[in-house]
Amino acid sequence: MEYYNSCESKGIGNVKWQRRGRRGGRHGASVQMKMRKLQRLIPGGRRLKPDRLFLKTADYIMQLRSQVHVLQALSKIYDPRLSKY
């Protein structure tokens, strides 16, 4: 209840959110900008065409998920709170 009251006192409920959307002919430019950003994020993505970039992105996401699962499993193994030594 205190959190709710503190939000009211700061006027957070009065924040006006702007809606992002298409803005005339600039839509194509924003897609190109997003593609360039994605190309920089994905290893080897700068030299790929869009169809290959999306496939590589999906593969990269799966690789990152696997790494997260491995790290979570290792952290459970080496968690000092669970260690009996």
Coordinates of C-alpha atoms in Angstrom, one line a residue:
M1 CA 0.0 0.0 0.0
E2 CA 2.9 2.4 0.7
Y3 CA 4.3 1.8 -2.7
Y4 CA 1.0 2.8 -4.3
N5 CA 0.8 6.0 -2.2
S6 CA 4.4 6.9 -3.0
C7 CA 3.6 6.6 -6.7
E8 CA 0.6 8.8 -6.5
S9 CA 2.6 11.5 -4.6
K10 CA 5.2 11.6 -7.4
G11 CA 2.6 11.9 -10.1
I12 CA 3.6 8.7 -11.9
G13 CA 0.0 8.0 -12.8
N14 CA 0.0 11.2 -14.8
V15 CA 2.7 10.2 -17.2
K16 CA 1.6 10.4 -20.8
W17 CA 3.0 7.7 -23.0
Q18 CA 3.7 8.3 -26.6
R19 CA 2.7 5.8 -29.2
R20 CA 5.3 4.8 -31.7
G21 CA 4.1 4.0 -35.1
R22 CA 4.6 4.6 -38.8
R23 CA 5.5 8.1 -39.8
G24 CA 5.0 8.6 -43.5
G25 CA 7.8 7.5 -45.7
R26 CA 10.3 7.1 -42.9
H27 CA 9.0 3.6 -42.2
G28 CA 11.4 2.0 -44.6
A29 CA 14.3 3.9 -43.1
S30 CA 13.5 2.6 -39.7
V31 CA 13.4 -1.0 -40.9
Q32 CA 16.8 -0.5 -42.5
M33 CA 18.1 0.9 -39.3
K34 CA 16.8 -2.0 -37.3
M35 CA 18.4 -4.4 -39.8
R36 CA 21.8 -2.7 -39.4
K37 CA 21.5 -3.0 -35.6
L38 CA 20.6 -6.7 -35.9
Q39 CA 23.6 -7.2 -38.2
R40 CA 25.9 -5.7 -35.6
L41 CA 24.5 -7.9 -32.8
I42 CA 24.8 -11.2 -34.6
P43 CA 28.3 -12.5 -35.1
G44 CA 29.1 -12.5 -38.8
G45 CA 25.8 -10.8 -39.5
R46 CA 27.2 -7.9 -41.4
R47 CA 27.8 -9.9 -44.5
L48 CA 24.5 -11.7 -44.5
K49 CA 21.4 -11.0 -46.6
P50 CA 18.1 -10.6 -44.6
D51 CA 16.8 -14.1 -45.0
R52 CA 20.1 -15.6 -43.9
L53 CA 20.4 -13.0 -41.1
F54 CA 17.0 -14.1 -39.6
L55 CA 18.1 -17.8 -39.7
K56 CA 21.4 -16.9 -38.1
T57 CA 19.6 -14.8 -35.5
A58 CA 17.3 -17.8 -34.6
D59 CA 20.4 -20.1 -34.3
Y60 CA 22.2 -17.5 -32.1
I61 CA 19.2 -17.2 -29.8
M62 CA 19.2 -20.9 -29.3
Q63 CA 22.9 -20.9 -28.7
L64 CA 22.5 -18.2 -26.0
R65 CA 19.6 -20.1 -24.4
S66 CA 21.8 -23.2 -24.2
Q67 CA 24.6 -21.2 -22.6
V68 CA 22.1 -19.8 -20.0
H69 CA 20.9 -23.3 -19.2
V70 CA 24.4 -24.6 -18.7
L71 CA 25.4 -21.7 -16.5
Q72 CA 22.2 -22.1 -14.4
A73 CA 23.1 -25.8 -14.0
L74 CA 26.6 -25.0 -13.0
S75 CA 25.5 -22.3 -10.5
K76 CA 23.2 -24.9 -8.8
I77 CA 26.1 -27.3 -8.6
Y78 CA 28.5 -24.8 -7.1
D79 CA 26.0 -22.8 -5.0
P80 CA 27.8 -22.3 -1.6
R81 CA 24.4 -22.4 0.2
L82 CA 23.9 -26.0 -0.9
S83 CA 27.5 -27.1 -0.4
K84 CA 28.0 -29.6 2.5
Y85 CA 31.8 -29.0 2.8

